[in-house]
mmCIF file of C-alpha atoms and ligand atoms in Angstrom:
data_model
loop_
_atom_site.group_PDB
_atom_site.id
_atom_site.type_symbol
_atom_site.label_atom_id
_atom_site.label_comp_id
_atom_site.label_asym_id
_atom_site.label_seq_id
_atom_site.Cartn_x
_atom_site.Cartn_y
_atom_site.Cartn_z
ATOM 1 C CA MET C 1 38.947 -7.680 51.222
ATOM 2 C CA PRO C 2 42.838 -7.980 50.046
ATOM 3 C CA GLU C 3 44.983 -5.538 50.351
ATOM 4 C CA PHE C 4 45.382 -2.879 49.156
ATOM 5 C CA ASN C 5 49.842 -1.458 49.049
ATOM 6 C CA LYS C 6 48.651 1.799 48.981
ATOM 7 C CA ASP C 7 52.752 2.969 49.138
ATOM 8 C CA SER C 8 53.196 0.604 45.989
ATOM 9 C CA PHE C 9 50.508 2.224 44.152
ATOM 10 C CA MET C 10 51.923 5.359 44.834
ATOM 11 C CA ARG C 11 55.117 4.478 43.959
ATOM 12 C CA GLN C 12 55.221 2.159 40.958
ATOM 13 C CA GLY C 13 51.627 3.272 39.557
ATOM 14 C CA TYR C 14 49.860 -0.322 40.359
ATOM 15 C CA ILE C 15 49.433 -3.085 42.524
ATOM 16 C CA VAL C 16 48.816 -6.664 41.448
ATOM 17 C CA LEU C 17 46.034 -8.283 43.728
ATOM 18 C CA ASP C 18 47.036 -12.156 44.116
ATOM 19 C CA GLN C 19 43.073 -13.588 44.338
ATOM 20 C CA GLY C 20 41.451 -10.650 45.128
ATOM 21 C CA LEU C 21 38.609 -11.485 43.159
ATOM 22 C CA SER C 22 36.516 -14.506 45.370
ATOM 23 C CA LYS C 23 35.303 -18.385 43.679
ATOM 24 C CA ALA C 24 31.436 -16.420 43.724
ATOM 25 C CA ASP C 25 32.625 -12.923 42.351
ATOM 26 C CA MET C 26 35.003 -15.344 39.172
ATOM 27 C CA GLN C 27 31.486 -17.448 38.419
ATOM 28 C CA MET C 28 29.284 -14.251 38.501
ATOM 29 C CA LEU C 29 31.754 -13.194 35.979
ATOM 30 C CA GLU C 30 32.088 -15.848 33.722
ATOM 31 C CA ALA C 31 28.215 -16.472 33.367
ATOM 32 C CA ALA C 32 28.568 -12.567 32.433
ATOM 33 C CA SER C 33 31.192 -13.206 29.644
ATOM 34 C CA ALA C 34 29.164 -15.841 28.672
ATOM 35 C CA ASP C 35 25.879 -14.475 27.621
ATOM 36 C CA LEU C 36 28.231 -11.472 26.492
ATOM 37 C CA TYR C 37 30.272 -13.200 23.551
ATOM 38 C CA ARG C 38 26.648 -14.420 22.355
ATOM 39 C CA HIS C 39 25.582 -11.358 22.374
ATOM 40 C CA SER C 40 28.845 -10.209 21.060
ATOM 41 C CA ASP C 41 28.814 -13.150 18.536
ATOM 42 C CA TYR C 42 25.662 -12.607 17.426
ATOM 43 C CA LEU C 43 25.877 -8.969 16.156
ATOM 44 C CA LEU C 44 28.807 -9.933 14.294
ATOM 45 C CA GLU C 45 26.451 -12.330 12.580
ATOM 46 C CA GLN C 46 23.289 -10.342 11.669
ATOM 47 C CA LEU C 47 25.976 -7.045 10.732
ATOM 48 C CA GLN C 48 27.272 -10.129 8.270
ATOM 49 C CA ALA C 49 24.849 -10.292 6.855
ATOM 50 C CA SER C 50 22.852 -7.565 5.945
ATOM 51 C CA GLY C 51 26.717 -6.085 5.471
ATOM 52 C CA GLU C 52 25.981 -3.166 7.620
ATOM 53 C CA SER C 53 29.102 -0.783 8.499
ATOM 54 C CA LEU C 54 29.477 -0.753 12.368
ATOM 55 C CA ASN C 55 29.971 2.697 11.940
ATOM 56 C CA ASP C 56 26.414 3.012 10.821
ATOM 57 C CA PHE C 57 24.698 0.700 12.566
ATOM 58 C CA TYR C 58 26.577 2.494 16.165
ATOM 59 C CA GLN C 59 24.912 5.655 15.164
ATOM 60 C CA LYS C 60 22.278 4.851 14.921
ATOM 61 C CA ASN C 61 21.990 1.384 18.262
ATOM 62 C CA LEU C 62 23.235 3.944 21.040
ATOM 63 C CA GLN C 63 22.739 1.570 23.795
ATOM 64 C CA GLU C 64 24.136 -1.347 21.956
ATOM 65 C CA LEU C 65 26.893 -3.364 23.914
ATOM 66 C CA ILE C 66 29.979 -2.509 21.100
ATOM 67 C CA VAL C 67 32.133 -5.318 19.342
ATOM 68 C CA VAL C 68 35.145 -5.333 17.483
ATOM 69 C CA PRO C 69 35.947 -7.728 15.324
ATOM 70 C CA GLU C 70 39.559 -8.800 14.225
ATOM 71 C CA ILE C 71 40.651 -7.270 11.118
ATOM 72 C CA ASP C 72 41.143 -10.593 9.587
ATOM 73 C CA ASP C 73 38.240 -12.533 10.346
ATOM 74 C CA GLY C 74 34.211 -10.729 10.676
ATOM 75 C CA LEU C 75 32.881 -12.983 12.574
ATOM 76 C CA LYS C 76 35.982 -12.786 15.527
ATOM 77 C CA VAL C 77 35.525 -10.813 18.503
ATOM 78 C CA CYS C 78 38.658 -9.367 19.535
ATOM 79 C CA ARG C 79 37.215 -6.948 22.125
ATOM 80 C CA TYR C 80 33.776 -5.656 23.649
ATOM 81 C CA GLU C 81 32.425 -2.752 25.467
ATOM 82 C CA TYR C 82 30.229 -0.317 27.656
ATOM 83 C CA ILE C 83 29.856 -3.651 29.639
ATOM 84 C CA LYS C 84 27.340 -1.673 32.892
ATOM 85 C CA GLY C 85 25.122 -0.115 30.510
ATOM 86 C CA PHE C 86 24.518 -3.787 28.505
ATOM 87 C CA ASN C 87 25.025 -5.995 31.666
ATOM 88 C CA THR C 88 22.662 -5.410 35.421
ATOM 89 C CA VAL C 89 24.710 -8.326 36.937
ATOM 90 C CA ILE C 90 28.523 -6.385 36.408
ATOM 91 C CA ARG C 91 26.611 -2.785 36.086
ATOM 92 C CA GLU C 92 24.909 -4.074 40.116
ATOM 93 C CA GLN C 93 27.497 -5.928 41.856
ATOM 94 C CA LEU C 94 30.353 -5.888 39.864
ATOM 95 C CA VAL C 95 31.051 -2.669 39.649
ATOM 96 C CA PRO C 96 30.277 -1.157 43.078
ATOM 97 C CA LYS C 97 32.604 -3.729 44.546
ATOM 98 C CA LEU C 98 35.333 -2.124 42.277
ATOM 99 C CA GLN C 99 34.980 1.026 43.540
ATOM 100 C CA THR C 100 35.355 0.176 47.103
ATOM 101 C CA PHE C 101 38.166 -1.309 45.988
ATOM 102 C CA ILE C 102 39.634 2.379 44.582
ATOM 103 C CA LYS C 103 38.120 3.764 47.369
ATOM 104 C CA THR C 104 40.473 1.316 49.746
ATOM 105 C CA LEU C 105 43.886 2.209 47.751
ATOM 106 C CA THR C 106 43.085 6.001 47.210
ATOM 107 C CA GLY C 107 40.578 6.978 49.836
ATOM 108 C CA ASP C 108 38.651 8.589 47.017
ATOM 109 C CA ASP C 109 35.569 8.177 45.078
ATOM 110 C CA PHE C 110 35.727 6.758 41.680
ATOM 111 C CA VAL C 111 33.358 7.063 39.240
ATOM 112 C CA LEU C 112 32.944 4.140 35.557
ATOM 113 C CA PHE C 113 34.451 6.003 33.224
ATOM 114 C CA LYS C 114 34.717 3.087 30.639
ATOM 115 C CA ASP C 115 35.189 -0.642 30.297
ATOM 116 C CA LYS C 116 36.046 -3.939 28.049
ATOM 117 C CA CYS C 117 36.253 -7.349 27.776
ATOM 118 C CA ASN C 118 40.281 -7.508 25.385
ATOM 119 C CA ALA C 119 39.761 -11.236 23.719
ATOM 120 C CA LYS C 120 43.771 -11.657 22.743
ATOM 121 C CA ASN C 121 43.180 -13.754 20.487
ATOM 122 C CA PRO C 122 45.376 -16.753 18.935
ATOM 123 C CA GLY C 123 47.998 -15.327 16.934
ATOM 124 C CA GLY C 124 47.382 -11.631 18.525
ATOM 125 C CA GLY C 125 46.499 -9.027 20.232
ATOM 126 C CA ALA C 126 49.742 -7.608 20.187
ATOM 127 C CA PHE C 127 49.708 -4.169 22.620
ATOM 128 C CA GLU C 128 51.977 -1.969 21.975
ATOM 129 C CA PRO C 129 53.968 0.016 25.458
ATOM 130 C CA HIS C 130 51.176 3.541 25.746
ATOM 131 C CA GLN C 131 50.005 5.473 29.073
ATOM 132 C CA ASP C 132 46.816 5.328 28.904
ATOM 133 C CA VAL C 133 46.458 9.074 29.391
ATOM 134 C CA ILE C 134 46.591 9.170 26.015
ATOM 135 C CA ALA C 135 43.162 8.023 24.459
ATOM 136 C CA TYR C 136 41.196 9.916 26.958
ATOM 137 C CA ASN C 137 42.155 12.902 27.075
ATOM 138 C CA HIS C 138 39.385 15.024 25.008
ATOM 139 C CA LEU C 139 37.052 14.601 28.067
ATOM 140 C CA LYS C 140 38.024 16.197 31.783
ATOM 141 C CA PRO C 141 39.004 13.634 33.992
ATOM 142 C CA ASN C 142 43.278 13.763 33.860
ATOM 143 C CA PHE C 143 43.919 10.586 36.039
ATOM 144 C CA HIS C 144 42.072 7.295 35.414
ATOM 145 C CA VAL C 145 42.214 4.041 37.178
ATOM 146 C CA THR C 146 41.855 0.870 35.412
ATOM 147 C CA VAL C 147 40.926 -2.504 37.074
ATOM 148 C CA ALA C 148 42.099 -5.581 35.353
ATOM 149 C CA ILE C 149 40.356 -8.852 35.777
ATOM 150 C CA PHE C 150 41.620 -11.872 34.280
ATOM 151 C CA LEU C 151 38.941 -14.400 33.303
ATOM 152 C CA ASP C 152 42.204 -16.906 31.927
ATOM 153 C CA GLU C 153 45.425 -17.712 32.899
ATOM 154 C CA ALA C 154 48.119 -14.559 31.247
ATOM 155 C CA THR C 155 50.820 -16.692 30.755
ATOM 156 C CA LEU C 156 54.410 -15.978 28.880
ATOM 157 C CA GLU C 157 53.718 -17.585 25.740
ATOM 158 C CA ASN C 158 49.710 -16.685 25.153
ATOM 159 C CA GLY C 159 50.589 -12.800 25.528
ATOM 160 C CA CYS C 160 50.754 -11.090 29.560
ATOM 161 C CA LEU C 161 50.334 -7.840 30.627
ATOM 162 C CA PHE C 162 54.145 -6.498 31.266
ATOM 163 C CA PHE C 163 54.607 -3.149 33.469
ATOM 164 C CA PRO C 164 58.099 -1.165 34.438
ATOM 165 C CA GLU C 165 59.616 -2.105 38.132
ATOM 166 C CA ASN C 166 59.528 1.658 37.985
ATOM 167 C CA TYR C 167 58.838 3.770 35.427
ATOM 168 C CA ARG C 168 60.009 7.386 37.356
ATOM 169 C CA ARG C 169 62.738 6.112 38.589
ATOM 170 C CA ASP C 170 63.638 4.438 35.053
ATOM 171 C CA LEU C 171 63.419 8.133 33.322
ATOM 172 C CA LYS C 172 65.122 10.249 36.399
ATOM 173 C CA GLY C 173 66.354 12.967 35.110
ATOM 174 C CA HIS C 174 64.418 13.537 31.065
ATOM 175 C CA ASP C 175 62.023 16.009 31.281
ATOM 176 C CA TYR C 176 58.562 15.466 29.717
ATOM 177 C CA GLU C 177 55.471 17.069 30.151
ATOM 178 C CA LEU C 178 53.928 16.757 34.276
ATOM 179 C CA GLN C 179 50.163 16.028 35.220
ATOM 180 C CA THR C 180 49.418 17.751 38.527
ATOM 181 C CA THR C 181 47.426 14.819 39.864
ATOM 182 C CA PRO C 182 46.719 12.409 43.038
ATOM 183 C CA ASN C 183 49.417 10.576 42.421
ATOM 184 C CA GLY C 184 52.018 13.694 42.553
ATOM 185 C CA GLN C 185 53.044 15.272 39.364
ATOM 186 C CA LEU C 186 53.150 12.301 37.339
ATOM 187 C CA PRO C 187 54.937 12.069 32.838
ATOM 188 C CA ILE C 188 52.912 12.601 29.952
ATOM 189 C CA LEU C 189 55.600 9.894 27.978
ATOM 190 C CA PRO C 190 56.956 11.277 23.670
ATOM 191 C CA SER C 191 54.615 8.608 21.400
ATOM 192 C CA TYR C 192 54.072 8.745 18.119
ATOM 193 C CA ASP C 193 51.225 10.724 16.374
ATOM 194 C CA GLY C 194 49.816 9.533 13.357
ATOM 195 C CA GLY C 195 50.371 6.123 11.563
ATOM 196 C CA SER C 196 49.648 2.734 12.869
ATOM 197 C CA SER C 197 51.421 3.023 16.082
ATOM 198 C CA HIS C 198 49.717 6.041 17.452
ATOM 199 C CA GLY C 199 49.128 6.986 20.521
ATOM 200 C CA ALA C 200 53.125 4.126 21.654
ATOM 201 C CA ILE C 201 55.355 5.603 23.101
ATOM 202 C CA GLN C 202 58.529 6.757 21.568
ATOM 203 C CA GLN C 203 61.371 3.829 21.417
ATOM 204 C CA GLU C 204 63.871 5.562 23.209
ATOM 205 C CA VAL C 205 61.500 5.513 26.306
ATOM 206 C CA VAL C 206 60.306 2.674 26.366
ATOM 207 C CA ASP C 207 64.441 1.045 26.243
ATOM 208 C CA ARG C 208 64.846 2.997 29.019
ATOM 209 C CA ILE C 209 62.101 1.512 31.277
ATOM 210 C CA LYS C 210 63.138 -1.872 33.468
ATOM 211 C CA TRP C 211 59.907 -3.887 32.388
ATOM 212 C CA GLN C 212 58.881 -6.976 34.020
ATOM 213 C CA PRO C 213 56.084 -9.564 33.199
ATOM 214 C CA ILE C 214 52.504 -9.594 35.544
ATOM 215 C CA VAL C 215 51.195 -13.537 35.039
ATOM 216 C CA ALA C 216 48.319 -14.300 36.550
ATOM 217 C CA LYS C 217 45.577 -16.661 36.900
ATOM 218 C CA PRO C 218 41.279 -16.352 36.781
ATOM 219 C CA GLY C 219 40.979 -14.193 39.464
ATOM 220 C CA ASP C 220 44.248 -12.313 39.331
ATOM 221 C CA VAL C 221 43.247 -8.323 39.647
ATOM 222 C CA VAL C 222 45.829 -5.775 38.164
ATOM 223 C CA ILE C 223 45.209 -2.033 39.396
ATOM 224 C CA PHE C 224 46.694 0.258 37.469
ATOM 225 C CA ASP C 225 46.821 4.091 37.225
ATOM 226 C CA SER C 226 46.194 5.586 33.814
ATOM 227 C CA TYR C 227 49.431 7.227 33.575
ATOM 228 C CA VAL C 228 52.091 3.567 33.978
ATOM 229 C CA PRO C 229 52.747 2.458 31.361
ATOM 230 C CA HIS C 230 53.072 -1.028 30.050
ATOM 231 C CA TYR C 231 52.332 -3.145 27.212
ATOM 232 C CA SER C 232 52.022 -7.246 26.010
ATOM 233 C CA GLU C 233 52.757 -9.556 23.429
ATOM 234 C CA LYS C 234 50.817 -11.382 20.682
ATOM 235 C CA ASN C 235 49.053 -14.376 21.519
ATOM 236 C CA GLY C 236 51.358 -17.494 21.220
ATOM 237 C CA SER C 237 48.853 -19.847 22.418
ATOM 238 C CA ASP C 238 46.091 -21.623 20.753
ATOM 239 C CA LYS C 239 43.396 -19.891 23.173
ATOM 240 C CA SER C 240 42.038 -16.561 23.767
ATOM 241 C CA ARG C 241 43.667 -14.925 27.049
ATOM 242 C CA ARG C 242 40.376 -12.978 27.885
ATOM 243 C CA ALA C 243 40.860 -9.383 30.599
ATOM 244 C CA MET C 244 38.013 -7.429 31.687
ATOM 245 C CA PHE C 245 39.684 -3.307 32.035
ATOM 246 C CA TYR C 246 37.713 -1.267 34.302
ATOM 247 C CA THR C 247 38.642 1.299 33.848
ATOM 248 C CA PHE C 248 37.601 4.815 36.563
ATOM 249 C CA ASN C 249 37.969 8.817 37.148
ATOM 250 C CA SER C 250 37.721 10.308 40.210
ATOM 251 C CA LEU C 251 34.208 11.817 41.359
ATOM 252 C CA HIS C 252 34.684 15.454 41.883
ATOM 253 C CA PHE C 253 35.375 15.428 37.534
ATOM 254 C CA GLY C 254 31.950 13.993 36.961
ATOM 255 C CA ASP C 255 30.790 11.213 35.811
ATOM 256 C CA PHE C 256 31.301 10.437 32.059
ATOM 257 C CA TYR C 257 30.341 7.236 31.432
ATOM 258 C CA ASP C 258 27.448 7.575 29.239
ATOM 259 C CA ASP C 259 28.727 10.790 27.231
ATOM 260 C CA TYR C 260 32.264 9.052 26.171
ATOM 261 C CA TYR C 261 30.028 6.256 25.413
ATOM 262 C CA ASP C 262 27.413 8.117 23.401
ATOM 263 C CA MET C 263 30.667 9.324 21.817
ATOM 264 C CA LYS C 264 31.807 6.177 20.823
ATOM 265 C CA HIS C 265 28.461 4.996 19.944
ATOM 266 C CA ARG C 266 28.145 7.860 17.178
ATOM 267 C CA GLU C 267 31.602 8.547 16.422
ATOM 268 C CA PHE C 268 33.004 4.293 15.731
ATOM 269 C CA ASP C 269 34.954 4.902 13.312
ATOM 270 C CA ASN C 270 37.503 7.458 15.211
ATOM 271 C CA PRO C 271 40.698 6.311 15.731
ATOM 272 C CA SER C 272 41.660 8.424 18.966
ATOM 273 C CA PHE C 273 39.158 5.903 20.110
ATOM 274 C CA HIS C 274 41.743 2.874 18.477
ATOM 275 C CA VAL C 275 44.877 4.411 20.792
ATOM 276 C CA ALA C 276 47.386 1.658 20.416
ATOM 277 C CA THR C 277 45.712 -1.050 20.014
ATOM 278 C CA PRO C 278 46.454 -4.146 17.791
ATOM 279 C CA THR C 279 44.313 -4.178 14.673
ATOM 280 C CA ALA C 280 43.027 -1.545 12.736
ATOM 281 C CA HIS C 281 39.693 -0.873 13.945
ATOM 282 C CA SER C 282 39.526 2.172 12.256
ATOM 283 C CA LYS C 283 39.183 1.192 8.650
ATOM 284 C CA SER C 284 37.645 -2.285 9.842
ATOM 285 C CA THR C 285 33.922 -2.987 7.603
ATOM 286 C CA VAL C 286 32.203 -6.848 8.630
HETATM 287 O O1 AKG T 1 44.532 -6.924 27.025
HETATM 288 C C1 AKG T 1 45.978 -7.185 26.619
HETATM 289 O O2 AKG T 1 47.294 -7.630 26.205
HETATM 290 C C2 AKG T 1 46.619 -5.111 27.722
HETATM 291 C C3 AKG T 1 45.514 -4.319 26.771
HETATM 292 C C4 AKG T 1 45.796 -2.860 27.610
HETATM 293 O O3 AKG T 1 47.183 -2.844 27.788
HETATM 294 C C5 AKG T 1 44.829 -1.215 26.913
HETATM 295 O O4 AKG T 1 43.567 -2.020 26.852
HETATM 296 O O5 AKG T 1 44.968 -0.934 27.635
#
């Protein structure tokens, strides 16, 4: 079991676990990822051949893996979601292990809320600075913990994540709406409403924060809460930078995974599911 620094998690909103997953875990994940990519490619090819929109397809296929293509290439996978719903190995082996990690870190039982893999293909994939909690506000839990798992190396060149050294210290003295959470009173930072930067943190707030890049190797893990701001830049390399994100909520709020993905399958084009994401998927058809 890796070492979990609870104080850092409380103070910064995240921790980094160097090689948090074992070689065996990563082999299992690589095999699962190959299956999930194969299936994603197959779905995008079928949809392109039939001319059906993603929105129409998912309304009729509520148990399917959700695949979001790149805006400029309907056959290229930008991300896929609903991994636990679709892949047995991840459901039975990985998710329970991540629940143990979070229990060790927080002392609490968490259940999976959502999951996804970002392909972050060459030339794209920038995420503006944002707080994840903004994207989840249509369901009850107001505190989530995400486990990010890097399948590929994440570097400055290919768009690693940036997290604040200590955003609450940087933003001291400014009045923001506060939410009561298991990690104390955490702020909802002012964000843009509507337009291409919908959900992104307003620039004057971004400028007050001291950011640091989190470069990572395959098997490294970052665990972060849904309030800590983060962003990533475009992938300037010639290879994809795959990372999986498993987001959990405290069990006492209830289990929302099926409700969340039922809604997402039925309302694929709903812009509230596409907050601060790199491409305008809500408009995409294939
Ligand atoms: O994959 C990335 O580079 C960033 C992902 C992210 O920030 C998010 O999905 O909220």
